[in-house]
C-alpha atoms as an extended CHARMM CRD file, in Angstrom:
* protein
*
       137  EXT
         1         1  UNK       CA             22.4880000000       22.6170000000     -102.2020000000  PROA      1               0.0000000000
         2         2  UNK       CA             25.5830000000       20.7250000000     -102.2920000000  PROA      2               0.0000000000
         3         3  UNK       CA             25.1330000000       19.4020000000      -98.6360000000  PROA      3               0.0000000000
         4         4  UNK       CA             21.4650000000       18.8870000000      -99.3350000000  PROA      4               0.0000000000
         5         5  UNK       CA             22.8630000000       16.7100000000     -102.5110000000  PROA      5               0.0000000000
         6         6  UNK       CA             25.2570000000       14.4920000000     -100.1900000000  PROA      6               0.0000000000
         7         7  UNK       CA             22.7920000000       14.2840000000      -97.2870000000  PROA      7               0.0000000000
         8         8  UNK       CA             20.7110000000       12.2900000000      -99.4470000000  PROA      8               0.0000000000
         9         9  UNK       CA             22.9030000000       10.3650000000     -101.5510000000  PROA      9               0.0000000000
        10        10  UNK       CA             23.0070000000        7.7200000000      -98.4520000000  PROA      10              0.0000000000
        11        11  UNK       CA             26.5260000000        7.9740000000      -97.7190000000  PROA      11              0.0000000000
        12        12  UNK       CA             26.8780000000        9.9270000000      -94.9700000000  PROA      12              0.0000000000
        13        13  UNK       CA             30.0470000000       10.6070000000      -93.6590000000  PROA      13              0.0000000000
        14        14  UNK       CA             31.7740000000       12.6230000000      -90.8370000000  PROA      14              0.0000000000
        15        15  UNK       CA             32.6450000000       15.3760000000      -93.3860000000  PROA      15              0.0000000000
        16        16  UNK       CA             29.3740000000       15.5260000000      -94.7630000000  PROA      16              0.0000000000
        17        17  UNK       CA             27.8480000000       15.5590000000      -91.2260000000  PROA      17              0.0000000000
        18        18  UNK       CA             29.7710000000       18.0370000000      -90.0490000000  PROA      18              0.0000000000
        19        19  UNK       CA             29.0740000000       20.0090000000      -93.4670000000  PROA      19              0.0000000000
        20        20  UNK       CA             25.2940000000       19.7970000000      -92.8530000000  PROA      20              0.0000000000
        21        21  UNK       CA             25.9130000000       21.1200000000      -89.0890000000  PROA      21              0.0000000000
        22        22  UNK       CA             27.9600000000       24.1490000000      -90.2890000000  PROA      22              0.0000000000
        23        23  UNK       CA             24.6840000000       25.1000000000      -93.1420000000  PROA      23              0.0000000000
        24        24  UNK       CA             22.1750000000       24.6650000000      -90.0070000000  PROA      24              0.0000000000
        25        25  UNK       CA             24.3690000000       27.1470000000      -88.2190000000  PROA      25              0.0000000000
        26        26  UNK       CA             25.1180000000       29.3920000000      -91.7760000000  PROA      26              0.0000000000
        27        27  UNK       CA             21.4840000000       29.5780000000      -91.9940000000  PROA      27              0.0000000000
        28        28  UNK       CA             20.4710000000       30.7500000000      -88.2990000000  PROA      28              0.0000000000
        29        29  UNK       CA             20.0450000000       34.7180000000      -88.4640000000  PROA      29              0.0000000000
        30        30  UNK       CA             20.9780000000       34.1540000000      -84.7810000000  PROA      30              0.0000000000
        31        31  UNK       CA             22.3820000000       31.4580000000      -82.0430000000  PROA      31              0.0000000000
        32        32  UNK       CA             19.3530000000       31.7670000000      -80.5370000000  PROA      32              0.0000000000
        33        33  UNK       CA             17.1670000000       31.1470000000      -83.8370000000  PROA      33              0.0000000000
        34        34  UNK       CA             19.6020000000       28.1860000000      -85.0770000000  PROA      34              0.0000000000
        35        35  UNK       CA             17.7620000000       25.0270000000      -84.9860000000  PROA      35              0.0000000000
        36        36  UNK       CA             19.4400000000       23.4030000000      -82.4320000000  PROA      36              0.0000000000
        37        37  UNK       CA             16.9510000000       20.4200000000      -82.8920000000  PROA      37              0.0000000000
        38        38  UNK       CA             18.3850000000       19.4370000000      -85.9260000000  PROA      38              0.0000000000
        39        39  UNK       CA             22.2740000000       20.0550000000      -84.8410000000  PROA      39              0.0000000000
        40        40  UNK       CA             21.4150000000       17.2660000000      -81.8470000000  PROA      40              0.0000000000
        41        41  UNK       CA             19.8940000000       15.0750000000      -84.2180000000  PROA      41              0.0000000000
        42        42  UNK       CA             23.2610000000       15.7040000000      -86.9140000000  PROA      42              0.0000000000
        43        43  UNK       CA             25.8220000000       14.9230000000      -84.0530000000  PROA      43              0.0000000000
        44        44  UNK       CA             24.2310000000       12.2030000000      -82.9300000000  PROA      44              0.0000000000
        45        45  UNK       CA             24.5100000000       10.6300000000      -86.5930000000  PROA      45              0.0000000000
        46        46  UNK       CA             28.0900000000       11.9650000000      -86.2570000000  PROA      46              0.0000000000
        47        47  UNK       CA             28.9840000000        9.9810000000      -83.0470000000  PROA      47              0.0000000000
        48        48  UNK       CA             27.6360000000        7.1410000000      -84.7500000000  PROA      48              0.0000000000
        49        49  UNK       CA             30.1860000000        7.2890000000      -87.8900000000  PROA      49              0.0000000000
        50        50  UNK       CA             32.7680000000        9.2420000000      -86.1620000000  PROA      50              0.0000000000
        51        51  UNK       CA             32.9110000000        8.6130000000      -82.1520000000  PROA      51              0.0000000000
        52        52  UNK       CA             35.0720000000       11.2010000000      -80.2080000000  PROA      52              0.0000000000
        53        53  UNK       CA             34.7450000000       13.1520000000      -76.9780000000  PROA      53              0.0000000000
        54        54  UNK       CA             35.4090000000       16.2800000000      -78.8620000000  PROA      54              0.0000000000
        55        55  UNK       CA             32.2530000000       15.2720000000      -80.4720000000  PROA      55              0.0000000000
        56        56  UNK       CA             30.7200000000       14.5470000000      -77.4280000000  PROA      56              0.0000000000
        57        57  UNK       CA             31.1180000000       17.9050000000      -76.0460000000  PROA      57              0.0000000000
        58        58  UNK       CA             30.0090000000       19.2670000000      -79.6180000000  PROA      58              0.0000000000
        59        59  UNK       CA             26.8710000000       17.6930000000      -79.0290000000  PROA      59              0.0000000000
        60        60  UNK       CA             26.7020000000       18.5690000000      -74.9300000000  PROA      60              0.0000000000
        61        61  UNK       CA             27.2110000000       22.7850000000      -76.3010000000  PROA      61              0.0000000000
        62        62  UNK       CA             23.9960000000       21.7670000000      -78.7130000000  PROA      62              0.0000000000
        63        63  UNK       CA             21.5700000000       20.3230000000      -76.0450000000  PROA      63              0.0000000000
        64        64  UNK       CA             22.0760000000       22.6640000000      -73.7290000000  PROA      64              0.0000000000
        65        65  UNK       CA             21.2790000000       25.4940000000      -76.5560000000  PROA      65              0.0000000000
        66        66  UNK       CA             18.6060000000       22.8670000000      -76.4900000000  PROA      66              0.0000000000
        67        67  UNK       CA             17.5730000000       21.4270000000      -73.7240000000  PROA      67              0.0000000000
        68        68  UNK       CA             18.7760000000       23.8120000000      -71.3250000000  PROA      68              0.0000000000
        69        69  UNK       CA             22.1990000000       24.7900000000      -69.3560000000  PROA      69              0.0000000000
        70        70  UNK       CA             21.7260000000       21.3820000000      -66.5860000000  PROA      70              0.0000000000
        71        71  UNK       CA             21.2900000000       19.2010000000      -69.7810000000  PROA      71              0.0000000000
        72        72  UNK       CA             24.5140000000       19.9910000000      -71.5070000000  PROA      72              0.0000000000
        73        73  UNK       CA             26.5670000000       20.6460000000      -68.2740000000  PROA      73              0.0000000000
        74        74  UNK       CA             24.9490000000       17.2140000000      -66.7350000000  PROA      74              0.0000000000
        75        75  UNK       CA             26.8780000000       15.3570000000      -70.3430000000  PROA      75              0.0000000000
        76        76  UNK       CA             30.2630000000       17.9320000000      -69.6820000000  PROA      76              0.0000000000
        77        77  UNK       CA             30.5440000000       16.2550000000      -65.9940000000  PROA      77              0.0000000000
        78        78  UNK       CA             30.2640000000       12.4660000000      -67.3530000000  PROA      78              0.0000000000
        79        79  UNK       CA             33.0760000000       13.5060000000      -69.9270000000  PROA      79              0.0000000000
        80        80  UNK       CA             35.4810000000       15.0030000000      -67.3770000000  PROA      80              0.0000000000
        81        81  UNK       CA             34.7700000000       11.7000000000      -65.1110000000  PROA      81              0.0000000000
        82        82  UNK       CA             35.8700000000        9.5070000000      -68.6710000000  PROA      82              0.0000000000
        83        83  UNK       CA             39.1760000000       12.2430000000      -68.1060000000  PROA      83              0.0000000000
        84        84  UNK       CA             39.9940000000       12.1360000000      -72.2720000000  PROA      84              0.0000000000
        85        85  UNK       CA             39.1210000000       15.9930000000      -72.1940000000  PROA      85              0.0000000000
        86        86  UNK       CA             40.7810000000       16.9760000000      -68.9240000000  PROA      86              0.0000000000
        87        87  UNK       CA             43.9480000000       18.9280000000      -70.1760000000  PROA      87              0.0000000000
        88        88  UNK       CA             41.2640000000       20.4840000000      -73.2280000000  PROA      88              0.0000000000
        89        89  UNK       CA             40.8260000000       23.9320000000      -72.5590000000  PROA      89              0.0000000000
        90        90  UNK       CA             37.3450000000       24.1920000000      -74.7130000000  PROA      90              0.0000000000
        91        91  UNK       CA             36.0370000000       21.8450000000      -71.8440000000  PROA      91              0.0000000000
        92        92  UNK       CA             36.1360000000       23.9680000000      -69.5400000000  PROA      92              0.0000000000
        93        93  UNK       CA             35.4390000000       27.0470000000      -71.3970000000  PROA      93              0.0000000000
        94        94  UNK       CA             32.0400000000       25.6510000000      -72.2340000000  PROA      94              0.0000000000
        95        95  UNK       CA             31.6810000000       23.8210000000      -68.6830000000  PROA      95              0.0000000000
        96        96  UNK       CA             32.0670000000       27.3940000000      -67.3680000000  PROA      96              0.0000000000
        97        97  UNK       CA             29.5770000000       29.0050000000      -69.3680000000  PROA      97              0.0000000000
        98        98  UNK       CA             26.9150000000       26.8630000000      -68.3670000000  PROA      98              0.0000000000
        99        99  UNK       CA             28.0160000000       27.2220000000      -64.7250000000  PROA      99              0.0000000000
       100       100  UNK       CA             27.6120000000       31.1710000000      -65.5110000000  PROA      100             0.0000000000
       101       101  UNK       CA             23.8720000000       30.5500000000      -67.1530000000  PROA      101             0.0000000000
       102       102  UNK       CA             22.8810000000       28.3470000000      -64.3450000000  PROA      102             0.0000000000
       103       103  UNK       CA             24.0840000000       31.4100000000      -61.8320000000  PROA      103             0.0000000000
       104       104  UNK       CA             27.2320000000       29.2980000000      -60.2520000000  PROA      104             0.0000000000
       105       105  UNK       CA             29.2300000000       31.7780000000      -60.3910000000  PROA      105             0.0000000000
       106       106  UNK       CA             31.8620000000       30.1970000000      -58.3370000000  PROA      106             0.0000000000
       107       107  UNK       CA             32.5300000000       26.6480000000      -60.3210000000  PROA      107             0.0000000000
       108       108  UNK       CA             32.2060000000       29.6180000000      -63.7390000000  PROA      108             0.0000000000
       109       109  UNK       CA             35.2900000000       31.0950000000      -61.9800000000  PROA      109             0.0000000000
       110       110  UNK       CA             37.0720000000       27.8640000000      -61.2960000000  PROA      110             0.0000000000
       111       111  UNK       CA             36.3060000000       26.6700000000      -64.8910000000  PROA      111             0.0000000000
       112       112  UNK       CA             37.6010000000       29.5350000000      -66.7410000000  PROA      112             0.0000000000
       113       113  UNK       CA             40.4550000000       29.6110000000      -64.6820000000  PROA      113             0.0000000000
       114       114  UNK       CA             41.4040000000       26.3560000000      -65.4070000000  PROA      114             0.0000000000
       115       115  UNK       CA             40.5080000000       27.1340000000      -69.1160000000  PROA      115             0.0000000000
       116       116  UNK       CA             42.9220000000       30.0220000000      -69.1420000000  PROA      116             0.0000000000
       117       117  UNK       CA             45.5910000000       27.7910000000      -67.4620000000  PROA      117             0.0000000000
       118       118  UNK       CA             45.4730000000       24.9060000000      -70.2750000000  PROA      118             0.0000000000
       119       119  UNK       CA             45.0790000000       28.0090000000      -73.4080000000  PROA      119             0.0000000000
       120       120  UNK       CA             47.9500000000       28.4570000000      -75.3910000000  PROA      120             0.0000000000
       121       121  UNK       CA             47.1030000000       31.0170000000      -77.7730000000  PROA      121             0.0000000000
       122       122  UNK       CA             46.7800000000       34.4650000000      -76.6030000000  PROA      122             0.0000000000
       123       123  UNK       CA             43.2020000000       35.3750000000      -78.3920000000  PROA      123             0.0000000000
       124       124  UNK       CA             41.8910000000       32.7070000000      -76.5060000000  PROA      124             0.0000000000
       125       125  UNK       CA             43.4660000000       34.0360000000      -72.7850000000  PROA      125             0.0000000000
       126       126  UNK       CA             42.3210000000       37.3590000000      -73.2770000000  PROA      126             0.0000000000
       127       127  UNK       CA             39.3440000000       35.5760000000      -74.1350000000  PROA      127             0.0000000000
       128       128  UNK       CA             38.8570000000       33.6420000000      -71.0730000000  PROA      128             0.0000000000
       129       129  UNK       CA             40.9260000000       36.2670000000      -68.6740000000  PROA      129             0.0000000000
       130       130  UNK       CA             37.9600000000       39.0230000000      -69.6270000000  PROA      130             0.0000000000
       131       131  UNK       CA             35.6980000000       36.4010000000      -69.1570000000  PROA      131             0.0000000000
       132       132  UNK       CA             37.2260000000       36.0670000000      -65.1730000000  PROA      132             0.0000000000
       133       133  UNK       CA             37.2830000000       39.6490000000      -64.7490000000  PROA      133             0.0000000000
       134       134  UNK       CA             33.7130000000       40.2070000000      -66.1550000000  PROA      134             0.0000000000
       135       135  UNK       CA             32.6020000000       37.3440000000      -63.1390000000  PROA      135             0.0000000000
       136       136  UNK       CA             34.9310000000       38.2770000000      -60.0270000000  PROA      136             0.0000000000
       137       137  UNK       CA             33.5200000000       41.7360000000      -60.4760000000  PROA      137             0.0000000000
């Protein structure tokens, strides 16, 4: 109700944005049944008032939940090419996954390896080494 409230006051700002994309998520039963529609449509309102490349690959994860694997990957390539994201291990975490979806499982492997290279915390290389070992197998 609260994000409802501030999505209409007319003020919409990156916290409230990124409020309303966290309640479209809260309110998904599932990934799959989260309305990825409306996440788009909320990060590209987001890039507006708060540009980033973080942001930009937010909004690359949501169209391909969207659009399709090619879609987001096609918007993960053109954001390597800018090279802002190139020592960001998420990058290439997600850029990995979509490899794996589309059934490249060779630039997956090279994509989570380079994930697991740039990780720092150790949840997240367990993470990404199962994530290798689950592939090369």
């Amino acid at each position: 109700a609260l994000v409802q409230q501030a999505m209409m006051s007319g003020s919409l700002g990156p916290y409230t944005l990124q409020a309303a994309i966290a309640t479209v998520h809260s309110l998904a039963p599932s990934v799959e049944a989260t309305s990825w529609a409306q996440v788009v449509v909320l990060y590209d309102m987001l890039l507006k008032v708060s540009p980033s490349p973080v942001i930009e690959l937010n909004r690359a994860i949501a169209l391909a939940m969207r659009d399709g694997p090619a879609v987001g990957l096609a918007v993960i390539e053109e954001l390597l090419r800018q090279g802002e994201l190139a020592d960001y291990h998420p990058l290439y975490s997600a850029r990995a996954e979509l490899n794996r979806r589309l059934g490249r499982t060779g630039d997956a492997l090279s994509s989570y390896r380079r994930a697991l290279e740039l990780a720092r915390q150790e949840p997240e290389r367990r993470y990404l080494s199962g994530k290798i070992e689950e592939l090369a197998r």
